[in-house]
Amino acid sequence: MSSRLRAVIFDWAGTTVDHGSLAPVRTLQRVFAGKEIHLSDDVARRDMGIAKKEHIRNLLAEPEVRTQWHDKFNRAPAEKDVESLYAEFLPLQMECLLVYSQVLDGVAGTVENLRTQGIKIGSTTGYTRPMLEELLVSAAKQGYRPDKSLCPEDVGAGRPHPYMCFQLAVSLHVYTLWECAKIGDTASDM
């Protein structure tokens, strides 16, 4: 049995790029503002790290958001509202994503240091595959290139399910999960 670290799996927004995870927060606030629903930063951030459709679903379940929704539409939010808000979210997030995609100071150097030790680099995100592809291109220009990156649609479910980490272990050829470290800025990352 090995006790050696063989892979590090990083989160994206808030961990390796986009200090403060501003792209998803601002986009969620913009989408809800379009329905005249105010989201504070704290409420918008509460479920950061999970797949964005699930994030929207959770936001609509927040008591203060449900109250605003009922006051505005005279009914509780429904699944059709989740779908509608998510459909609005996707193109706005793509617009906003690259504005906030700066690689955080020290990330590229840390990753290269890990690689010199023979450690493989994976990444996970709650973003969609097209969003992740944009981030990969932008981050590569700034010196950050994970060996493999996954999003929820690649494995059938996002965080807090461990499937992205499991698949990364397989893809990176790391046999035992205790040889992987997961690094993120939210509870759902872990």
Coordinates of N, CA and C in Angstrom, one line a residue:
M1 N 0.8 -1.2 0.0 CA 0.0 0.0 0.0 C 0.9 1.2 0.0
S2 N 0.6 2.2 -0.9 CA 1.3 3.4 -1.0 C 0.7 4.5 -0.1
S3 N 1.6 5.3 0.4 CA 1.1 6.5 1.2 C 1.4 7.8 0.5
R4 N 1.8 7.7 -0.7 CA 2.3 8.8 -1.5 C 1.1 9.5 -2.2
L5 N 1.2 10.8 -2.2 CA 0.2 11.6 -2.9 C 0.5 11.5 -4.4
R6 N -0.5 11.1 -5.2 CA -0.3 10.9 -6.6 C -1.1 11.8 -7.5
A7 N -2.1 12.4 -6.9 CA -3.0 13.3 -7.7 C -3.6 14.4 -6.8
V8 N -3.7 15.6 -7.4 CA -4.4 16.7 -6.7 C -5.5 17.1 -7.6
I9 N -6.7 17.2 -7.1 CA -7.9 17.6 -7.9 C -8.4 18.9 -7.3
F10 N -8.3 19.9 -8.2 CA -8.7 21.3 -7.9 C -10.1 21.6 -8.4
D11 N -10.8 22.4 -7.6 CA -12.0 23.1 -8.1 C -11.6 24.2 -9.0
W12 N -12.5 24.8 -9.7 CA -12.2 25.9 -10.6 C -12.6 27.2 -9.9
A13 N -13.8 27.7 -10.1 CA -14.2 29.1 -9.6 C -14.0 29.2 -8.1
G14 N -13.2 30.2 -7.8 CA -12.9 30.5 -6.4 C -11.7 29.8 -5.8
T15 N -11.2 28.8 -6.6 CA -10.0 28.0 -6.1 C -8.8 28.3 -7.0
T16 N -9.0 28.1 -8.3 CA -7.9 28.3 -9.3 C -8.1 29.5 -10.1
V17 N -9.4 29.9 -10.4 CA -9.7 31.1 -11.1 C -10.8 31.9 -10.4
D18 N -11.0 33.1 -10.8 CA -12.2 33.8 -10.3 C -12.3 34.0 -8.8
H19 N -11.3 34.7 -8.3 CA -11.3 34.9 -6.8 C -12.7 35.4 -6.4
G20 N -13.3 34.7 -5.4 CA -14.6 35.1 -4.9 C -15.7 34.5 -5.7
S21 N -15.5 33.7 -6.7 CA -16.5 33.1 -7.5 C -17.5 34.1 -8.0
L22 N -17.0 35.2 -8.5 CA -17.9 36.3 -8.9 C -18.8 36.0 -10.1
A23 N -18.2 35.2 -11.1 CA -19.0 35.0 -12.3 C -20.3 34.3 -12.0
P24 N -20.4 33.2 -11.3 CA -21.7 32.6 -11.0 C -22.6 33.4 -10.1
V25 N -22.0 34.1 -9.1 CA -22.8 34.9 -8.2 C -23.4 36.0 -9.0
R26 N -22.7 36.8 -9.8 CA -23.2 37.9 -10.5 C -24.2 37.4 -11.5
T27 N -24.0 36.3 -12.2 CA -24.9 35.8 -13.2 C -26.2 35.4 -12.5
L28 N -26.2 34.7 -11.4 CA -27.4 34.3 -10.7 C -28.2 35.5 -10.2
Q29 N -27.5 36.5 -9.7 CA -28.1 37.7 -9.3 C -28.8 38.4 -10.5
R30 N -28.2 38.4 -11.6 CA -28.7 39.0 -12.8 C -30.0 38.3 -13.3
V31 N -29.9 37.0 -13.3 CA -31.1 36.2 -13.7 C -32.3 36.4 -12.8
F32 N -32.0 36.3 -11.5 CA -33.1 36.5 -10.6 C -33.6 38.0 -10.6
A33 N -32.7 38.9 -10.8 CA -33.1 40.3 -10.9 C -34.1 40.6 -12.1
G34 N -33.9 39.8 -13.1 CA -34.8 39.8 -14.3 C -36.2 39.5 -14.0
K35 N -36.4 38.8 -12.9 CA -37.7 38.4 -12.4 C -38.1 39.3 -11.2
E36 N -37.3 40.3 -10.9 CA -37.5 41.3 -9.8 C -37.4 40.6 -8.5
I37 N -36.4 39.6 -8.4 CA -36.1 38.9 -7.2 C -34.7 39.3 -6.8
H38 N -34.5 39.8 -5.6 CA -33.2 40.2 -5.1 C -32.5 39.0 -4.4
L39 N -31.3 38.7 -4.9 CA -30.4 37.7 -4.2 C -29.2 38.4 -3.6
S40 N -29.1 38.3 -2.3 CA -27.9 38.9 -1.6 C -26.7 38.0 -2.0
D41 N -25.5 38.5 -1.8 CA -24.3 37.7 -2.1 C -24.3 36.4 -1.3
D42 N -24.7 36.5 0.0 CA -24.7 35.4 0.9 C -25.6 34.3 0.4
V43 N -26.8 34.7 0.0 CA -27.8 33.7 -0.5 C -27.3 33.1 -1.8
A44 N -26.8 33.9 -2.7 CA -26.3 33.4 -4.0 C -25.2 32.5 -3.8
R45 N -24.3 32.7 -2.8 CA -23.2 31.8 -2.6 C -23.4 30.6 -1.8
R46 N -24.6 30.5 -1.1 CA -24.8 29.4 -0.2 C -24.6 28.0 -0.7
D47 N -24.9 27.7 -2.0 CA -24.7 26.4 -2.5 C -23.7 26.4 -3.6
M48 N -22.7 27.4 -3.6 CA -21.7 27.4 -4.6 C -21.0 26.1 -4.6
G49 N -20.7 25.7 -5.9 CA -19.9 24.5 -6.1 C -20.7 23.3 -6.6
I50 N -22.1 23.4 -6.5 CA -22.9 22.4 -7.1 C -23.3 22.7 -8.5
A51 N -23.9 21.8 -9.2 CA -24.3 22.0 -10.6 C -25.3 23.2 -10.6
K52 N -25.2 24.0 -11.6 CA -25.9 25.3 -11.6 C -27.5 25.1 -11.6
K53 N -28.0 24.1 -12.3 CA -29.4 23.9 -12.2 C -29.9 23.5 -10.8
E54 N -29.1 22.7 -10.1 CA -29.4 22.4 -8.8 C -29.3 23.6 -7.9
H55 N -28.3 24.4 -8.2 CA -28.1 25.7 -7.4 C -29.3 26.5 -7.5
I56 N -29.8 26.7 -8.7 CA -31.1 27.5 -8.9 C -32.2 26.9 -8.2
R57 N -32.4 25.6 -8.3 CA -33.4 24.9 -7.5 C -33.4 25.1 -6.0
N58 N -32.2 25.1 -5.5 CA -32.0 25.4 -4.1 C -32.3 26.8 -3.7
L59 N -31.9 27.7 -4.6 CA -32.2 29.1 -4.4 C -33.7 29.4 -4.3
L60 N -34.4 28.7 -5.2 CA -35.9 28.9 -5.2 C -36.5 28.3 -3.9
A61 N -35.8 27.4 -3.2 CA -36.3 26.8 -2.0 C -35.9 27.7 -0.8
E62 N -35.1 28.6 -0.9 CA -34.7 29.5 0.2 C -35.9 30.3 0.6
P63 N -36.2 30.4 1.9 CA -37.4 31.1 2.4 C -37.6 32.5 1.9
E64 N -36.5 33.3 1.9 CA -36.6 34.7 1.5 C -36.8 34.8 0.0
V65 N -36.3 33.9 -0.8 CA -36.5 33.9 -2.2 C -37.9 33.4 -2.5
R66 N -38.4 32.4 -1.9 CA -39.7 31.9 -2.0 C -40.8 33.0 -1.7
T67 N -40.5 33.7 -0.7 CA -41.4 34.8 -0.3 C -41.5 35.9 -1.4
Q68 N -40.3 36.3 -1.9 CA -40.3 37.3 -3.0 C -41.0 36.7 -4.2
W69 N -40.7 35.5 -4.5 CA -41.3 34.8 -5.7 C -42.9 34.9 -5.5
H70 N -43.3 34.5 -4.4 CA -44.8 34.4 -4.1 C -45.4 35.8 -4.2
D71 N -44.7 36.8 -3.6 CA -45.2 38.2 -3.7 C -45.2 38.7 -5.1
K72 N -44.3 38.3 -6.0 CA -44.2 38.8 -7.3 C -45.2 38.0 -8.2
F73 N -45.3 36.7 -8.1 CA -46.0 35.9 -9.0 C -47.3 35.2 -8.4
N74 N -47.5 35.5 -7.2 CA -48.7 35.0 -6.5 C -48.8 33.4 -6.5
R75 N -47.6 32.8 -6.5 CA -47.6 31.3 -6.4 C -46.2 31.0 -6.0
A76 N -46.0 29.7 -5.5 CA -44.7 29.2 -5.2 C -43.9 28.9 -6.5
P77 N -42.6 29.0 -6.4 CA -41.8 28.6 -7.6 C -42.0 27.1 -7.9
A78 N -42.0 26.7 -9.2 CA -42.2 25.3 -9.6 C -41.0 24.9 -10.4
E79 N -41.0 23.6 -10.8 CA -39.9 23.1 -11.6 C -39.8 23.8 -13.0
K80 N -40.9 24.2 -13.5 CA -40.8 25.0 -14.8 C -40.0 26.2 -14.6
D81 N -40.1 26.8 -13.4 CA -39.3 28.0 -13.1 C -37.8 27.7 -13.1
V82 N -37.5 26.6 -12.5 CA -36.1 26.2 -12.4 C -35.6 26.1 -13.9
E83 N -36.3 25.4 -14.7 CA -35.9 25.2 -16.1 C -35.8 26.5 -16.9
S84 N -36.7 27.4 -16.6 CA -36.7 28.7 -17.3 C -35.5 29.6 -16.8
L85 N -35.3 29.6 -15.5 CA -34.2 30.4 -15.0 C -32.8 29.8 -15.5
Y86 N -32.7 28.5 -15.5 CA -31.5 27.8 -16.0 C -31.3 28.2 -17.4
A87 N -32.3 28.1 -18.2 CA -32.2 28.5 -19.6 C -31.7 29.9 -19.8
E88 N -32.1 30.8 -18.9 CA -31.6 32.2 -19.0 C -30.2 32.3 -18.4
F89 N -29.9 31.5 -17.5 CA -28.6 31.5 -16.8 C -27.4 31.2 -17.8
L90 N -27.6 30.1 -18.6 CA -26.6 29.6 -19.4 C -25.9 30.6 -20.3
P91 N -26.6 31.3 -21.2 CA -26.0 32.3 -22.1 C -25.4 33.4 -21.3
L92 N -26.0 33.9 -20.2 CA -25.4 35.0 -19.4 C -24.2 34.5 -18.7
Q93 N -24.1 33.3 -18.3 CA -22.9 32.8 -17.6 C -21.7 32.7 -18.6
M94 N -22.0 32.3 -19.9 CA -21.0 32.3 -20.9 C -20.4 33.7 -21.2
E95 N -21.3 34.7 -21.2 CA -20.9 36.1 -21.4 C -20.0 36.5 -20.3
C96 N -20.3 36.2 -19.1 CA -19.7 36.7 -17.8 C -18.4 35.9 -17.5
L97 N -18.4 34.6 -17.9 CA -17.3 33.7 -17.5 C -15.9 34.2 -17.7
L98 N -15.6 34.7 -18.9 CA -14.2 35.1 -19.2 C -13.8 36.4 -18.6
V99 N -14.8 37.2 -18.2 CA -14.5 38.4 -17.5 C -13.9 38.1 -16.1
Y100 N -14.3 37.0 -15.5 CA -13.8 36.6 -14.2 C -12.9 35.4 -14.2
S101 N -12.2 35.1 -15.3 CA -11.5 33.8 -15.4 C -10.0 34.0 -15.2
Q102 N -9.6 35.0 -14.5 CA -8.2 35.2 -14.2 C -7.7 34.1 -13.3
V103 N -6.6 33.4 -13.6 CA -6.0 32.4 -12.8 C -5.5 33.1 -11.5
L104 N -5.7 32.5 -10.4 CA -5.3 33.2 -9.1 C -3.8 33.1 -9.0
D105 N -3.2 34.1 -8.3 CA -1.8 34.2 -8.1 C -1.3 32.9 -7.4
G106 N -0.3 32.3 -7.9 CA 0.4 31.2 -7.3 C -0.1 29.8 -7.8
V107 N -1.3 29.8 -8.5 CA -1.8 28.5 -9.0 C -0.9 27.8 -10.0
A108 N -0.5 28.6 -11.0 CA 0.3 27.9 -12.1 C 1.6 27.4 -11.5
G109 N 2.2 28.2 -10.7 CA 3.5 27.8 -10.0 C 3.3 26.6 -9.1
T110 N 2.2 26.6 -8.4 CA 2.0 25.4 -7.5 C 1.8 24.2 -8.3
V111 N 1.0 24.3 -9.4 CA 0.7 23.1 -10.2 C 2.0 22.6 -10.8
E112 N 2.9 23.5 -11.3 CA 4.1 23.0 -11.9 C 5.0 22.4 -10.8
N113 N 5.0 22.9 -9.6 CA 5.8 22.3 -8.5 C 5.3 20.9 -8.2
L114 N 3.9 20.7 -8.2 CA 3.4 19.4 -8.0 C 3.8 18.4 -9.1
R115 N 3.8 18.9 -10.3 CA 4.1 18.1 -11.4 C 5.6 17.6 -11.3
T116 N 6.5 18.5 -10.9 CA 7.9 18.1 -10.8 C 8.1 17.0 -9.7
Q117 N 7.1 16.8 -8.9 CA 7.1 15.7 -7.9 C 6.3 14.5 -8.4
G118 N 5.9 14.5 -9.7 CA 5.2 13.4 -10.2 C 3.8 13.3 -9.9
I119 N 3.2 14.4 -9.4 CA 1.8 14.4 -9.0 C 0.9 14.9 -10.2
K120 N -0.1 14.2 -10.5 CA -1.0 14.5 -11.6 C -2.1 15.5 -11.1
I121 N -2.6 16.3 -12.1 CA -3.5 17.4 -11.8 C -4.8 17.2 -12.4
G122 N -5.9 17.1 -11.6 CA -7.3 17.0 -12.1 C -8.0 18.2 -11.7
S123 N -9.2 18.4 -12.3 CA -10.1 19.5 -11.9 C -11.5 19.2 -12.0
T124 N -12.4 19.7 -11.2 CA -13.8 19.5 -11.2 C -14.5 20.9 -11.1
T125 N -15.7 20.9 -11.6 CA -16.5 22.2 -11.6 C -18.0 21.9 -11.6
G126 N -18.7 22.9 -11.2 CA -20.2 22.8 -11.3 C -20.6 23.4 -12.7
Y127 N -19.7 24.0 -13.4 CA -20.0 24.5 -14.7 C -20.4 23.4 -15.7
T128 N -21.0 23.8 -16.8 CA -21.3 22.9 -17.9 C -20.0 22.7 -18.8
R129 N -20.0 21.7 -19.6 CA -18.9 21.4 -20.5 C -18.5 22.6 -21.4
P130 N -19.4 23.3 -22.0 CA -19.0 24.4 -22.8 C -18.4 25.5 -22.0
M131 N -18.9 25.7 -20.8 CA -18.2 26.7 -19.9 C -16.8 26.3 -19.5
L132 N -16.7 25.0 -19.2 CA -15.4 24.5 -18.8 C -14.4 24.6 -20.0
E133 N -14.8 24.3 -21.2 CA -13.9 24.4 -22.3 C -13.4 25.9 -22.5
E134 N -14.3 26.9 -22.2 CA -13.8 28.3 -22.3 C -12.8 28.5 -21.2
L135 N -13.0 28.0 -20.0 CA -12.1 28.2 -18.9 C -10.7 27.5 -19.2
L136 N -10.8 26.3 -19.8 CA -9.5 25.6 -20.1 C -8.7 26.4 -21.0
V137 N -9.3 27.0 -22.1 CA -8.5 27.8 -23.0 C -7.9 29.0 -22.3
S138 N -8.8 29.7 -21.6 CA -8.3 30.9 -20.9 C -7.2 30.6 -19.9
A139 N -7.4 29.6 -19.1 CA -6.4 29.2 -18.1 C -5.1 28.8 -18.7
A140 N -5.2 28.1 -19.8 CA -3.9 27.6 -20.5 C -3.1 28.8 -20.9
K141 N -3.7 29.8 -21.4 CA -3.0 31.0 -21.8 C -2.3 31.7 -20.6
Q142 N -2.8 31.4 -19.4 CA -2.2 32.0 -18.2 C -1.3 31.0 -17.4
G143 N -1.1 29.9 -18.1 CA -0.1 28.9 -17.5 C -0.7 27.8 -16.6
Y144 N -2.0 27.7 -16.5 CA -2.6 26.6 -15.8 C -3.3 25.6 -16.7
R145 N -2.8 24.4 -16.7 CA -3.3 23.3 -17.5 C -3.5 22.0 -16.7
P146 N -4.7 21.7 -16.3 CA -4.9 20.5 -15.6 C -4.7 19.3 -16.6
D147 N -4.3 18.1 -16.1 CA -4.2 17.0 -16.9 C -5.6 16.5 -17.4
K148 N -6.6 16.6 -16.6 CA -7.9 16.2 -16.9 C -8.9 17.0 -16.2
S149 N -10.0 17.4 -16.8 CA -11.0 18.3 -16.2 C -12.4 17.7 -16.4
L150 N -13.2 17.7 -15.4 CA -14.6 17.1 -15.6 C -15.6 18.1 -15.0
C151 N -16.8 18.0 -15.6 CA -18.0 18.7 -15.1 C -19.1 17.7 -14.9
P152 N -20.2 18.1 -14.2 CA -21.2 17.1 -13.8 C -21.8 16.3 -15.0
E153 N -21.9 16.9 -16.2 CA -22.5 16.2 -17.3 C -21.6 15.1 -17.8
D154 N -20.3 15.2 -17.5 CA -19.4 14.1 -17.9 C -19.6 12.8 -17.2
V155 N -20.2 12.9 -15.9 CA -20.3 11.7 -15.1 C -21.7 11.4 -14.6
G156 N -22.7 12.3 -15.0 CA -24.1 12.0 -14.7 C -24.6 12.8 -13.4
A157 N -23.7 13.3 -12.6 CA -24.2 14.1 -11.4 C -23.0 14.9 -10.9
G158 N -23.3 16.1 -10.4 CA -22.3 16.9 -9.9 C -22.1 16.8 -8.4
R159 N -21.4 17.7 -7.8 CA -21.2 17.6 -6.4 C -22.5 17.9 -5.6
P160 N -22.7 17.3 -4.5 CA -21.7 16.7 -3.6 C -21.4 15.2 -3.9
H161 N -22.0 14.7 -5.0 CA -21.7 13.3 -5.4 C -20.2 13.2 -5.8
P162 N -19.5 12.1 -5.5 CA -18.1 12.0 -5.7 C -17.7 11.5 -7.1
Y163 N -18.6 11.5 -8.0 CA -18.4 10.8 -9.3 C -17.3 11.5 -10.1
M164 N -17.2 12.8 -10.1 CA -16.1 13.4 -10.9 C -14.8 13.0 -10.3
C165 N -14.6 13.0 -9.0 CA -13.4 12.6 -8.4 C -13.1 11.1 -8.7
F166 N -14.1 10.3 -8.6 CA -13.8 8.9 -9.0 C -13.4 8.7 -10.4
Q167 N -14.0 9.4 -11.3 CA -13.6 9.3 -12.7 C -12.2 9.9 -13.0
L168 N -11.9 11.0 -12.3 CA -10.6 11.5 -12.4 C -9.5 10.5 -11.9
A169 N -9.8 9.8 -10.8 CA -8.8 8.8 -10.4 C -8.6 7.8 -11.4
V170 N -9.7 7.3 -12.1 CA -9.6 6.4 -13.2 C -8.8 7.0 -14.3
S171 N -9.2 8.2 -14.8 CA -8.5 8.8 -15.9 C -7.1 9.1 -15.7
L172 N -6.7 9.4 -14.4 CA -5.3 9.8 -14.1 C -4.5 8.5 -13.7
H173 N -5.2 7.4 -13.7 CA -4.5 6.1 -13.4 C -4.0 6.1 -11.9
V174 N -4.8 6.6 -11.0 CA -4.5 6.6 -9.6 C -5.4 5.5 -9.0
Y175 N -4.8 4.5 -8.5 CA -5.5 3.3 -8.1 C -6.2 3.5 -6.8
T176 N -5.7 4.1 -5.8 CA -6.4 4.2 -4.5 C -6.7 5.7 -4.3
L177 N -7.9 5.9 -3.9 CA -8.4 7.3 -3.7 C -7.7 8.0 -2.6
W178 N -7.1 7.3 -1.6 CA -6.4 8.0 -0.6 C -5.0 8.6 -1.1
E179 N -4.7 8.3 -2.3 CA -3.6 8.9 -3.0 C -3.9 10.2 -3.7
C180 N -5.2 10.6 -3.6 CA -5.7 11.9 -4.2 C -6.0 12.9 -3.1
A181 N -5.8 14.1 -3.4 CA -6.2 15.2 -2.5 C -7.2 16.1 -3.3
K182 N -8.2 16.5 -2.7 CA -9.2 17.4 -3.3 C -9.1 18.8 -2.7
I183 N -9.0 19.8 -3.5 CA -8.8 21.2 -3.0 C -9.9 22.0 -3.6
G184 N -10.7 22.7 -2.7 CA -11.7 23.6 -3.2 C -12.0 24.7 -2.2
D185 N -13.0 25.5 -2.5 CA -13.3 26.6 -1.6 C -14.7 26.5 -1.0
T186 N -15.4 25.4 -1.2 CA -16.7 25.2 -0.7 C -16.9 23.8 -0.1
A187 N -17.8 23.6 0.8 CA -18.1 22.3 1.4 C -18.4 21.3 0.4
S188 N -19.2 21.7 -0.7 CA -19.5 20.7 -1.7 C -18.3 20.2 -2.5
D189 N -17.3 21.0 -2.6 CA -16.0 20.6 -3.2 C -15.4 19.4 -2.6
M190 N -15.6 19.3 -1.3 CA -15.0 18.2 -0.6 C -15.8 16.9 -0.6

